[in-house]
């Protein structure tokens, strides 16, 4: 545990965590002010201005910088990664705005790095950039064994298939409500009305969060995942980030105590994350270890949000770009489960995970030095011609559709993968019985980030089934 | 015919002919036994080829290394004779072996 974490956990016995976060924030502000006119520069949060990205073929290899948070928005990622895969599959960029880093871009190399956690550490964070100063949340996605294993085991039953069976009915009902209320006489924004709304409902179900406040979960996730310093996102205002964190701690702590009271009053324990933590030996007192408590919650909220949301939008976009596949689907709805895997491959909602080399490692003819940052670009590996036939085609009955990289491999492999697949399956089952046409109008808007590959807006027009 | 019996969670039985040198995962997927996803293609990196080996046969399947133990550890349905099918090499000596599939792959 870091010194910061020990201090916070000890202090929590006396001072509520959300007040501590406010205090850390004040102290950082003072520190950064004092450092301003000294050689010790305060840490600067980068702000990114969008410039047109040059054609990759006009660049020398060492000029290629795939950390640019506009690479997806400007639809340049395919030629950039193809050039790296073909000419320099293990590539070093020595001076990005996020510092130097390696890019691993071929399927097999990515699988190798992901699997070898003894060579490549997930600590202290899995974004390219640093985490915001002063918020050392303890999340197991950014821990190595043995700590990782202990933490993961204590919460994984919340998304285990057994538990999902319990939740399926509720998730389906809530999806039906949303789809039944969609307009069919005019275009609307699919991202807001469907993708965000359905993921928020799912998260509220998973956490037993007050249902009417579910938009708060979306907001927290956007602030954490959209941090400028970590991913080149649009949240550069640290005042806002700290306020969101403090607010989240307060609400979840209250939720914890409320649940305890209800259970003490005889209510049966639920199948939500907080109930499960309260009934697990390792986590029953986790509320007293707030960085870990918050870490687990933040991981589920963020992990389950952008990813599923952008797969819900990406699937509609893919079927519009490949209209024959939509015909195939309507003729044979039993292809839905296979199509769900293909959507998740084609979209690759999280572009990469980061590692740090624990020792010098030879890979692709290069020597990665101990301490270097390494990005496994899932988004590139999923389009690797060496591994996948016609990788840029969206084929709903693709053979081996499950063999994609989007969930990662090894001990950190996505814990929510079955939940994500279930949600997408339910969405498509319910869409097919209602609508004959799902038309994308114009171009979607893309998210600014080097980490989240997603959409901020996509106009859609529906035609009801007759 | 030398064969192995795989029993799905709902009791459906599949008798598959032994092919020396293949992994149990390959044997299952090549014979379209449902319930073995094998998302990582046999690299011991996804945990979706989980099987529970019959007690009597467990010693014949070799020993799970560290990587395999760690992946198995993440499976809620882990039993004392759990293995990842991609890590079991098939031999003629496994004629008559029985393995059960879990209700879900993780
Ligand atoms: C299509 C949707 C999703 C995608 C593409 C996705 C992708 C990923 C990836 C790439 C990783 C890291 C894998 C690695 O490092 O090898 C991961 C880890 C994780 N994901 Fe997901 N995810 C999705 C949905 C979800 C959902 C719905 C949840 C939960 C509500 C979730 C929770 C987690 C957690 C807790 C981890 C950390 C696992 C660990 O470190 O052991 N994810 N996910
Ligand atoms: S096929 Fe992935 S672990 Fe066996």
Coordinates of C-alpha atoms and ligand atoms in Angstrom, one line a residue:
Chain A
X1 CA 0.0 0.0 0.0
X2 CA 1.3 3.5 -0.8
X3 CA 2.1 5.9 2.0
X4 CA -0.7 8.1 0.8
X5 CA -3.1 5.2 1.0
X6 CA -1.9 4.3 4.6
X7 CA -2.4 7.9 5.7
X8 CA -5.8 8.2 4.2
X9 CA -7.0 4.8 5.6
X10 CA -5.8 5.8 9.1
X11 CA -7.2 9.3 8.9
X12 CA -10.5 7.9 7.9
X13 CA -11.1 6.7 11.4
X14 CA -11.3 10.4 12.4
X15 CA -12.1 12.4 9.3
X16 CA -14.7 11.4 6.7
X17 CA -13.1 10.6 3.4
X18 CA -14.8 13.2 1.3
X19 CA -13.5 16.0 3.6
X20 CA -10.0 14.5 3.3
X21 CA -10.2 14.7 -0.5
X22 CA -11.1 18.3 -0.2
X23 CA -8.2 18.8 2.1
X24 CA -5.8 17.1 -0.3
X25 CA -7.1 19.3 -3.1
X26 CA -6.5 22.5 -1.1
X27 CA -2.9 21.3 -0.1
X28 CA -2.1 20.6 -3.7
X29 CA -3.3 24.0 -4.8
X30 CA -1.1 25.7 -2.2
X31 CA 1.9 23.5 -3.2
X32 CA 1.5 24.2 -6.8
X33 CA 1.2 28.0 -6.1
X34 CA 4.4 27.9 -4.0
X35 CA 6.3 25.9 -6.7
X36 CA 5.2 28.3 -9.5
X37 CA 8.2 30.6 -9.4
X38 CA 10.8 28.0 -8.4
X39 CA 12.7 25.5 -10.6
X40 CA 10.3 22.8 -9.3
X41 CA 7.5 23.2 -11.8
X42 CA 4.1 22.1 -10.6
X43 CA 2.6 19.2 -12.6
X44 CA 0.9 20.6 -15.6
X45 CA -2.3 19.2 -16.9
X46 CA -2.1 19.2 -20.7
X47 CA -4.9 20.7 -22.7
X48 CA -5.2 19.4 -26.3
X49 CA -6.1 21.7 -29.2
X50 CA -7.3 19.8 -32.2
X51 CA -5.1 20.1 -35.4
X52 CA -5.5 18.2 -38.6
X53 CA -3.5 14.9 -38.3
X54 CA -1.1 14.4 -41.2
X55 CA -1.2 11.5 -43.6
X56 CA 0.9 8.8 -42.0
X57 CA 2.8 8.1 -45.2
X58 CA 4.3 11.6 -45.0
X59 CA 6.0 10.8 -41.7
X60 CA 9.2 9.1 -40.7
X61 CA 8.6 6.1 -38.4
X62 CA 10.0 7.9 -35.3
X63 CA 7.6 10.8 -35.9
X64 CA 4.5 8.6 -35.6
X65 CA 2.6 9.4 -32.4
X66 CA -0.4 7.3 -31.8
X67 CA -1.1 8.9 -28.4
X68 CA -2.8 11.8 -30.3
X69 CA -6.3 11.9 -28.7
X70 CA -7.9 12.9 -32.1
X71 CA -6.7 9.9 -34.0
X72 CA -10.1 8.2 -33.7
X73 CA -12.1 11.3 -34.2
X74 CA -10.3 12.1 -37.4
X75 CA -10.6 8.5 -38.6
X76 CA -6.9 8.2 -39.0
X77 CA -6.2 5.3 -36.7
X78 CA -6.5 2.5 -39.3
X79 CA -3.6 3.8 -41.6
X80 CA -1.5 4.7 -38.6
X81 CA -1.7 1.3 -37.0
X82 CA -1.5 -0.5 -40.2
X83 CA 1.8 1.2 -41.0
X84 CA 3.2 0.3 -37.5
X85 CA 2.0 -3.3 -37.8
X86 CA 3.7 -3.7 -41.2
X87 CA 6.9 -1.7 -40.7
X88 CA 7.5 -1.4 -37.0
X89 CA 5.3 -3.6 -34.9
X90 CA 7.1 -2.8 -31.7
X91 CA 7.5 1.0 -31.9
X92 CA 9.1 3.6 -29.7
X93 CA 7.8 7.2 -29.5
X94 CA 10.3 9.1 -27.4
X95 CA 8.6 12.5 -27.0
X96 CA 4.8 12.4 -26.9
X97 CA 2.9 14.9 -24.7
X98 CA 2.6 11.9 -22.3
X99 CA 6.3 11.2 -22.3
X100 CA 8.1 8.3 -24.0
X101 CA 6.3 5.0 -24.6
X102 CA 6.3 1.7 -26.6
X103 CA 3.5 0.6 -28.9
X104 CA 2.8 -3.1 -29.4
X105 CA 0.5 -3.5 -32.4
X106 CA 0.4 -7.1 -33.6
X107 CA -2.1 -9.6 -32.2
X108 CA 0.4 -12.2 -31.1
X109 CA 2.7 -9.7 -29.4
X110 CA -0.2 -8.1 -27.5
X111 CA -1.3 -11.5 -26.2
X112 CA 2.3 -12.2 -25.1
X113 CA 2.6 -8.9 -23.2
X114 CA -0.9 -9.3 -21.6
X115 CA -0.2 -12.8 -20.5
X116 CA 3.3 -12.2 -19.0
X117 CA 2.4 -10.1 -15.9
X118 CA 5.7 -11.2 -14.4
X119 CA 7.5 -9.2 -17.1
X120 CA 5.0 -6.3 -17.5
X121 CA 3.5 -4.6 -14.5
X122 CA 0.0 -3.0 -14.4
X123 CA 1.0 -0.6 -11.6
X124 CA 0.4 2.2 -10.9
X125 CA -2.2 2.9 -13.6
X126 CA -3.3 1.5 -17.0
X127 CA -3.8 4.7 -18.8
X128 CA -0.9 6.2 -20.8
X129 CA -0.7 9.4 -18.9
X130 CA -0.3 9.8 -15.1
X131 CA -3.2 9.7 -12.8
X132 CA -4.4 12.9 -11.3
X133 CA -2.1 13.9 -8.5
X134 CA -3.5 13.3 -5.0
X135 CA -6.1 10.6 -5.9
X136 CA -4.3 7.3 -5.3
X137 CA -7.4 5.0 -5.7
X138 CA -6.7 1.4 -5.2
X139 CA -8.1 -0.5 -8.1
X140 CA -7.2 -4.1 -8.9
X141 CA -7.0 -3.5 -12.7
X142 CA -3.8 -1.6 -11.7
X143 CA -2.4 -4.1 -9.3
X144 CA 0.0 -7.0 -9.8
X145 CA -0.3 -10.4 -8.0
X146 CA -0.7 -11.3 -5.3
X147 CA -2.7 -8.2 -4.4
X148 CA -4.6 -8.3 -7.6
X149 CA -5.9 -11.8 -7.2
X150 CA -7.1 -11.2 -3.6
X151 CA -9.0 -8.1 -4.6
X152 CA -10.5 -9.5 -7.8
X153 CA -11.7 -12.6 -6.1
X154 CA -13.5 -10.7 -3.4
X155 CA -15.8 -8.9 -5.9
X156 CA -16.0 -11.0 -9.0
X157 CA -19.1 -12.9 -8.0
X158 CA -21.1 -9.7 -8.7
X159 CA -20.7 -10.3 -12.4
X160 CA -20.3 -14.1 -12.3
X161 CA -22.7 -15.8 -14.7
X162 CA -24.7 -17.2 -11.8
X163 CA -25.5 -13.7 -10.6
X164 CA -26.2 -12.5 -14.1
X165 CA -29.0 -15.0 -14.4
X166 CA -30.6 -13.3 -11.5
X167 CA -30.2 -9.9 -13.1
X168 CA -31.2 -10.8 -16.7
X169 CA -34.9 -10.3 -16.2
X170 CA -34.5 -6.9 -14.6
X171 CA -32.0 -5.7 -17.2
X172 CA -34.3 -6.9 -20.0
X173 CA -37.4 -5.1 -18.5
X174 CA -35.5 -1.9 -18.2
X175 CA -34.2 -2.2 -21.8
X176 CA -37.8 -2.8 -23.0
X177 CA -39.0 0.4 -21.3
X178 CA -36.3 2.4 -23.0
X179 CA -36.9 0.9 -26.5
X180 CA -40.7 1.3 -26.2
X181 CA -40.4 5.0 -25.6
X182 CA -38.2 5.8 -28.6
X183 CA -39.6 8.0 -31.3
X184 CA -40.2 6.6 -34.8
X185 CA -41.4 9.8 -36.5
X186 CA -38.1 11.8 -36.3
X187 CA -34.4 11.3 -35.9
X188 CA -32.9 11.3 -32.4
X189 CA -29.5 10.9 -30.7
X190 CA -28.9 7.2 -30.2
X191 CA -26.0 7.8 -27.8
X192 CA -28.1 9.7 -25.3
X193 CA -31.4 8.0 -25.7
X194 CA -30.2 4.4 -25.9
X195 CA -26.5 3.7 -25.2
X196 CA -26.1 6.1 -22.2
X197 CA -29.5 5.4 -20.8
X198 CA -29.2 1.6 -20.9
X199 CA -25.7 1.5 -19.4
X200 CA -26.8 3.9 -16.6
X201 CA -29.8 1.6 -15.8
X202 CA -27.5 -1.5 -15.8
X203 CA -25.0 0.2 -13.5
X204 CA -27.8 1.3 -11.1
X205 CA -29.0 -2.3 -11.1
X206 CA -25.5 -3.7 -10.4
X207 CA -24.8 -1.2 -7.6
X208 CA -28.4 -1.0 -6.3
X209 CA -27.9 2.8 -6.7
X210 CA -30.9 5.1 -6.2
X211 CA -32.5 4.6 -9.6
X212 CA -33.7 8.2 -10.1
X213 CA -30.1 9.4 -9.6
X214 CA -28.5 7.1 -12.1
X215 CA -27.2 10.0 -14.3
X216 CA -24.7 10.6 -11.5
X217 CA -23.0 7.3 -12.3
X218 CA -22.5 8.4 -15.9
X219 CA -21.1 11.7 -14.8
X220 CA -18.6 10.1 -12.4
X221 CA -17.4 7.7 -15.1
X222 CA -17.1 10.5 -17.7
X223 CA -14.9 12.6 -15.4
X224 CA -12.6 9.7 -14.4
X225 CA -12.3 8.2 -17.9
X226 CA -12.1 11.6 -19.6
X227 CA -9.2 12.9 -17.6
X228 CA -6.9 15.0 -19.8
X229 CA -3.7 14.0 -18.0
X230 CA -4.4 10.3 -18.2
X231 CA -6.0 9.9 -21.7
X232 CA -6.0 13.2 -23.5
X233 CA -9.7 13.6 -22.7
X234 CA -11.7 16.8 -22.2
X235 CA -11.7 16.9 -18.4
X236 CA -8.7 19.1 -17.6
X237 CA -10.2 21.0 -14.7
X238 CA -8.9 19.4 -11.6
X239 CA -11.3 21.3 -9.4
X240 CA -14.1 19.5 -11.1
X241 CA -12.4 16.1 -10.8
X242 CA -11.8 16.5 -7.1
X243 CA -15.3 17.7 -6.5
X244 CA -16.7 14.7 -8.4
X245 CA -14.5 12.3 -6.4
X246 CA -15.5 13.8 -3.0
X247 CA -19.1 13.7 -4.0
X248 CA -18.9 10.1 -5.1
X249 CA -17.2 9.0 -1.8
X250 CA -20.0 10.7 0.2
X251 CA -22.8 9.1 -1.7
X252 CA -21.4 5.6 -1.8
X253 CA -20.5 5.7 1.9
X254 CA -24.1 6.7 2.7
X255 CA -25.3 3.9 0.4
X256 CA -23.2 1.4 2.4
X257 CA -24.5 2.4 5.7
X258 CA -28.1 2.5 4.5
X259 CA -27.8 -1.0 3.2
X260 CA -26.3 -2.2 6.5
X261 CA -29.3 -0.7 8.3
X262 CA -31.8 -2.3 6.0
X263 CA -30.1 -5.7 6.3
X264 CA -30.0 -5.3 10.1
X265 CA -33.8 -4.6 9.9
X266 CA -34.3 -7.9 8.3
X267 CA -34.2 -7.2 4.6
X268 CA -32.7 -10.0 2.5
X269 CA -29.2 -9.2 1.1
X270 CA -29.3 -8.3 -2.5
X271 CA -27.2 -9.5 -5.4
X272 CA -25.6 -6.0 -5.9
X273 CA -22.0 -5.1 -5.5
X274 CA -22.3 -3.5 -2.1
X275 CA -24.3 -6.3 -0.6
X276 CA -21.8 -8.8 -1.9
X277 CA -18.9 -6.8 -0.4
X278 CA -20.7 -6.6 2.9
X279 CA -21.1 -10.4 3.0
X280 CA -17.6 -11.3 2.0
X281 CA -15.0 -12.0 4.6
X282 CA -12.3 -9.9 2.9
X283 CA -14.4 -6.9 2.1
X284 CA -16.9 -6.7 5.0
X285 CA -15.0 -3.7 6.5
X286 CA -13.9 -2.2 3.2
X287 CA -15.8 1.0 4.0
X288 CA -13.0 1.7 6.5
X289 CA -10.4 1.4 3.7
X290 CA -11.9 4.1 1.5
X291 CA -9.3 4.2 -1.3
X292 CA -10.0 0.5 -1.8
X293 CA -13.7 0.9 -1.4
X294 CA -13.8 3.7 -3.9
X295 CA -11.3 1.9 -6.2
X296 CA -13.6 -1.1 -6.5
X297 CA -16.7 1.0 -7.2
X298 CA -14.9 3.3 -9.6
X299 CA -13.5 0.3 -11.5
X300 CA -17.0 -1.1 -12.0
X301 CA -18.6 2.2 -12.8
X302 CA -15.9 3.2 -15.3
X303 CA -15.2 -0.3 -16.6
X304 CA -18.9 -1.0 -17.3
X305 CA -19.8 2.4 -18.7
X306 CA -17.9 3.7 -21.8
X307 CA -17.2 0.2 -23.0
X308 CA -20.8 -1.2 -23.2
X309 CA -22.1 2.2 -24.2
X310 CA -19.8 2.5 -27.2
X311 CA -20.5 -1.1 -28.3
X312 CA -24.2 -0.3 -28.3
X313 CA -23.6 2.6 -30.6
X314 CA -20.9 0.9 -32.6
X315 CA -23.1 -2.1 -33.5
X316 CA -25.7 0.2 -35.1
X317 CA -23.0 2.0 -37.0
X318 CA -21.4 -1.2 -38.2
X319 CA -24.7 -2.6 -39.5
X320 CA -25.3 0.6 -41.4
X321 CA -21.9 0.4 -43.0
X322 CA -22.5 -3.2 -43.8
X323 CA -26.2 -3.4 -44.7
X324 CA -26.0 -6.9 -46.1
X325 CA -25.2 -8.1 -42.6
X326 CA -28.4 -6.5 -41.3
X327 CA -30.3 -8.5 -43.8
X328 CA -28.5 -11.6 -42.7
X329 CA -29.3 -10.8 -39.1
X330 CA -33.1 -10.3 -39.7
X331 CA -33.2 -13.6 -41.6
X332 CA -31.4 -15.4 -38.8
X333 CA -31.7 -13.8 -35.3
X334 CA -29.9 -16.8 -33.8
X335 CA -26.7 -15.1 -35.1
X336 CA -27.0 -12.5 -32.3
X337 CA -24.5 -14.0 -29.9
X338 CA -21.9 -14.4 -32.6
X339 CA -22.6 -10.9 -33.8
X340 CA -22.1 -9.5 -30.3
X341 CA -18.6 -10.8 -30.3
X342 CA -18.0 -9.3 -33.7
X343 CA -19.3 -5.9 -32.6
X344 CA -17.0 -5.9 -29.6
X345 CA -14.0 -6.8 -31.9
X346 CA -15.0 -4.3 -34.6
X347 CA -15.5 -1.5 -32.1
X348 CA -12.7 -2.3 -29.6
X349 CA -14.1 0.2 -27.0
X350 CA -10.9 0.4 -25.1
X351 CA -8.0 1.1 -27.5
X352 CA -5.2 -0.2 -25.2
X353 CA -4.0 -1.1 -21.7
X354 CA -0.7 0.1 -20.5
X355 CA 2.1 -1.9 -18.8
X356 CA 5.5 -1.0 -17.4
X357 CA 8.4 -3.4 -18.1
X358 CA 9.8 -5.0 -14.9
X359 CA 13.0 -6.0 -16.6
X360 CA 14.6 -5.6 -20.0
X361 CA 12.5 -7.6 -22.5
X362 CA 13.3 -8.5 -26.1
X363 CA 10.2 -8.2 -28.3
X364 CA 9.9 -7.9 -32.1
X365 CA 13.6 -7.4 -32.4
X366 CA 13.7 -4.4 -30.0
X367 CA 14.8 -4.2 -26.4
X368 CA 12.2 -2.7 -24.1
X369 CA 14.1 -1.4 -21.1
X370 CA 13.1 -1.9 -17.5
X371 CA 10.8 0.9 -16.4
X372 CA 9.6 1.8 -19.9
X373 CA 5.9 2.2 -20.6
X374 CA 4.3 -0.3 -23.0
X375 CA 0.9 0.1 -24.6
X376 CA -0.9 -3.0 -25.9
X377 CA -3.0 -1.6 -28.7
X378 CA -6.0 -3.9 -28.8
X379 CA -7.5 -1.7 -31.4
X380 CA -4.7 -2.6 -33.8
X381 CA -4.4 -6.3 -32.9
X382 CA -8.1 -6.7 -33.6
X383 CA -7.3 -5.6 -37.2
X384 CA -4.2 -7.6 -37.6
X385 CA -4.3 -9.3 -41.0
X386 CA -1.8 -11.9 -39.8
X387 CA -4.4 -13.3 -37.4
X388 CA -7.8 -12.3 -38.7
X389 CA -9.1 -12.7 -42.2
X390 CA -10.5 -9.4 -43.8
X391 CA -10.2 -7.7 -40.4
X392 CA -11.8 -4.5 -41.5
X393 CA -14.9 -6.3 -42.6
X394 CA -17.8 -6.6 -40.2
X395 CA -19.1 -10.2 -40.6
X396 CA -21.8 -11.2 -38.1
X397 CA -21.3 -15.0 -38.7
X398 CA -17.5 -14.7 -38.7
X399 CA -15.8 -17.9 -37.7
X400 CA -13.8 -17.6 -34.5
X401 CA -15.5 -14.2 -33.7
X402 CA -14.8 -14.8 -30.0
X403 CA -11.0 -14.8 -30.5
X404 CA -10.7 -11.0 -30.3
X405 CA -8.5 -8.9 -28.0
X406 CA -11.1 -6.4 -26.8
X407 CA -11.4 -8.0 -23.3
X408 CA -7.7 -8.5 -22.9
X409 CA -6.1 -11.8 -21.9
X410 CA -4.4 -13.2 -18.8
X411 CA -5.2 -12.4 -15.1
X412 CA -6.6 -9.0 -15.9
X413 CA -9.0 -10.3 -18.6
X414 CA -12.2 -8.3 -18.4
X415 CA -14.2 -9.3 -15.4
X416 CA -17.4 -7.9 -16.9
X417 CA -17.2 -9.7 -20.2
X418 CA -20.2 -11.9 -19.7
X419 CA -22.3 -9.0 -18.4
X420 CA -21.3 -6.9 -21.4
X421 CA -22.2 -9.7 -23.8
X422 CA -25.5 -10.3 -22.1
X423 CA -26.5 -6.6 -22.3
X424 CA -25.7 -6.4 -26.0
X425 CA -27.5 -9.6 -26.7
X426 CA -30.6 -8.4 -24.9
X427 CA -30.4 -5.0 -26.7
X428 CA -30.3 -6.7 -30.1
X429 CA -33.0 -9.3 -29.3
X430 CA -35.3 -6.5 -28.2
X431 CA -34.5 -4.3 -31.2
X432 CA -35.2 -7.0 -33.7
X433 CA -38.7 -7.7 -32.5
X434 CA -39.6 -3.9 -32.6
X435 CA -37.8 -2.3 -35.6
X436 CA -37.4 -3.0 -39.3
X437 CA -34.9 -0.3 -40.0
X438 CA -32.3 1.4 -37.9
X439 CA -30.8 4.2 -40.1
X440 CA -27.8 6.3 -39.1
X441 CA -28.3 9.9 -40.3
X442 CA -25.1 11.7 -41.1
X443 CA -21.8 11.2 -39.4
X444 CA -21.5 10.4 -35.7
X445 CA -19.4 12.6 -33.4
X446 CA -16.4 10.9 -31.9
X447 CA -15.0 11.1 -28.3
X448 CA -11.7 12.9 -27.7
X449 CA -9.4 10.4 -26.1
X450 CA -6.5 8.0 -26.9
X451 CA -8.0 5.4 -24.6
X452 CA -11.8 5.3 -25.2
X453 CA -12.8 4.6 -28.7
X454 CA -16.3 5.9 -28.8
X455 CA -19.1 8.3 -29.8
X456 CA -20.6 11.4 -28.3
X457 CA -23.5 11.7 -30.7
X458 CA -25.1 9.6 -33.4
X459 CA -28.5 10.6 -35.0
X460 CA -30.7 7.6 -35.8
X461 CA -34.1 7.2 -37.5
X462 CA -36.2 4.1 -36.6
X463 CA -38.9 2.3 -38.7
X464 CA -41.3 0.2 -36.7
X465 CA -41.9 -3.4 -37.7
X466 CA -45.2 -3.8 -39.3
Chain B
X1 CA -12.4 -46.8 -30.6
X2 CA -10.4 -45.1 -27.9
X3 CA -12.6 -42.2 -26.6
X4 CA -13.3 -39.6 -24.0
X5 CA -16.7 -38.7 -22.6
X6 CA -17.6 -35.1 -22.0
X7 CA -20.7 -34.4 -20.0
X8 CA -22.4 -31.0 -20.2
X9 CA -23.9 -29.3 -17.2
X10 CA -27.4 -30.4 -18.2
X11 CA -26.3 -34.0 -18.5
X12 CA -25.9 -34.3 -22.3
X13 CA -23.1 -36.6 -23.0
X14 CA -20.6 -36.4 -25.9
X15 CA -18.3 -39.3 -26.8
X16 CA -15.3 -38.1 -28.8
X17 CA -12.6 -40.2 -30.4
X18 CA -9.1 -39.8 -29.1
X19 CA -6.6 -38.1 -31.4
X20 CA -3.1 -38.4 -30.0
X21 CA -1.3 -35.1 -29.6
X22 CA -4.2 -32.8 -29.6
X23 CA -5.2 -30.8 -26.5
X24 CA -8.5 -31.7 -24.9
X25 CA -9.7 -28.2 -25.9
X26 CA -9.0 -28.9 -29.5
X27 CA -10.7 -32.3 -29.3
X28 CA -13.8 -30.6 -27.9
X29 CA -14.0 -27.7 -30.3
X30 CA -13.1 -29.9 -33.4
X31 CA -16.0 -32.1 -32.4
X32 CA -18.4 -29.2 -31.8
X33 CA -18.9 -30.0 -28.1
X34 CA -20.8 -26.9 -26.8
X35 CA -19.6 -25.0 -23.8
X36 CA -15.9 -24.7 -24.5
X37 CA -15.4 -21.2 -25.8
X38 CA -11.6 -21.2 -26.0
X39 CA -11.4 -17.4 -26.5
X40 CA -7.6 -17.2 -26.4
X41 CA -7.1 -20.2 -28.8
X42 CA -5.3 -22.4 -26.3
X43 CA -2.8 -20.0 -24.7
X44 CA -3.9 -20.5 -21.1
X45 CA -4.9 -16.8 -21.1
X46 CA -8.7 -16.7 -21.0
X47 CA -10.0 -19.4 -18.8
X48 CA -13.0 -20.2 -21.1
X49 CA -12.0 -23.9 -21.6
X50 CA -12.6 -24.9 -18.0
X51 CA -13.4 -28.6 -17.4
X52 CA -13.8 -30.7 -14.3
X53 CA -12.0 -34.0 -14.6
X54 CA -13.4 -37.2 -13.1
X55 CA -11.6 -37.9 -9.8
X56 CA -10.1 -41.2 -10.9
X57 CA -8.7 -39.6 -14.1
X58 CA -7.3 -36.4 -12.6
X59 CA -3.8 -37.7 -11.9
X60 CA -3.5 -38.8 -15.6
X61 CA -4.0 -35.3 -16.9
X62 CA -0.7 -33.9 -15.6
X63 CA -0.1 -31.0 -13.3
X64 CA -1.5 -27.5 -13.7
X65 CA 1.4 -25.0 -13.8
X66 CA 1.3 -21.6 -12.1
X67 CA -0.3 -19.7 -15.0
X68 CA -3.1 -22.2 -15.2
X69 CA -3.7 -22.2 -11.4
X70 CA -4.0 -18.4 -11.5
X71 CA -6.5 -18.5 -14.4
X72 CA -8.5 -21.3 -12.7
X73 CA -8.6 -19.2 -9.5
X74 CA -10.8 -16.7 -11.2
X75 CA -13.5 -19.2 -12.0
X76 CA -16.3 -19.2 -9.5
X77 CA -17.1 -22.9 -10.4
X78 CA -13.6 -24.1 -9.6
X79 CA -13.5 -27.6 -8.2
X80 CA -10.6 -29.6 -6.8
X81 CA -10.2 -31.5 -10.1
X82 CA -10.6 -28.4 -12.3
X83 CA -8.3 -28.0 -15.3
X84 CA -8.1 -25.8 -18.4
X85 CA -8.7 -28.2 -21.3
X86 CA -6.2 -26.4 -23.6
X87 CA -3.4 -27.5 -21.1
X88 CA -4.3 -31.2 -21.2
X89 CA -2.4 -33.2 -23.9
X90 CA -4.4 -36.2 -25.1
X91 CA -2.8 -39.6 -25.1
X92 CA -4.1 -43.1 -25.9
X93 CA -3.9 -43.8 -22.2
X94 CA -6.9 -41.6 -21.6
X95 CA -9.3 -44.1 -23.2
X96 CA -12.5 -44.0 -21.2
X97 CA -11.7 -40.7 -19.4
X98 CA -14.8 -38.7 -18.2
X99 CA -14.8 -34.9 -17.8
X100 CA -17.7 -32.6 -16.8
X101 CA -18.2 -29.1 -18.2
X102 CA -19.1 -26.3 -15.8
X103 CA -22.5 -24.5 -16.0
X104 CA -20.8 -21.4 -17.3
X105 CA -17.4 -20.4 -18.7
X106 CA -16.1 -17.2 -17.1
Ligands
LIG1 C1 -17.7 -4.4 -24.3 C2 -17.5 -4.1 -23.0 C3 -16.2 -4.1 -22.3 C4 -14.9 -4.1 -22.8 C5 -14.4 -4.0 -24.2 C6 -14.0 -4.2 -21.6 C7 -12.6 -4.2 -21.7 C8 -11.7 -4.5 -20.7 C9 -10.3 -4.6 -20.8 C10 -9.5 -4.4 -22.1 C11 -9.8 -4.9 -19.6 C12 -8.3 -5.1 -19.2 C13 -7.9 -6.4 -19.7 C14 -6.4 -6.7 -19.5 O1 -5.7 -5.8 -19.0 O2 -5.9 -7.7 -20.0 C15 -10.9 -4.9 -18.7 C16 -10.8 -5.2 -17.3 C17 -11.9 -5.0 -16.4 N1 -13.2 -4.8 -16.8 FE1 -14.0 -4.7 -18.7 N2 -14.7 -4.3 -20.5 C18 -16.1 -4.2 -20.8 C19 -17.1 -4.3 -20.0 C20 -17.0 -4.3 -18.6 C21 -18.1 -4.3 -17.7 C22 -19.6 -4.3 -18.1 C23 -17.6 -4.4 -16.4 C24 -18.3 -4.5 -15.1 C25 -19.4 -3.9 -14.8 C26 -16.2 -4.5 -16.6 C27 -15.3 -4.5 -15.5 C28 -13.9 -4.8 -15.6 C29 -13.1 -5.0 -14.5 C30 -13.5 -5.0 -13.0 C31 -11.8 -5.1 -15.0 C32 -10.5 -5.4 -14.2 C33 -10.1 -6.9 -14.2 C34 -8.8 -7.2 -13.6 O3 -7.9 -6.3 -13.6 O4 -8.6 -8.3 -13.1 N3 -15.9 -4.4 -17.9 N4 -12.1 -4.7 -19.4
LIG2 S1 -8.4 -21.7 -24.5 FE1 -8.0 -19.9 -23.3 S2 -7.4 -20.8 -21.4 FE2 -7.7 -22.5 -22.6

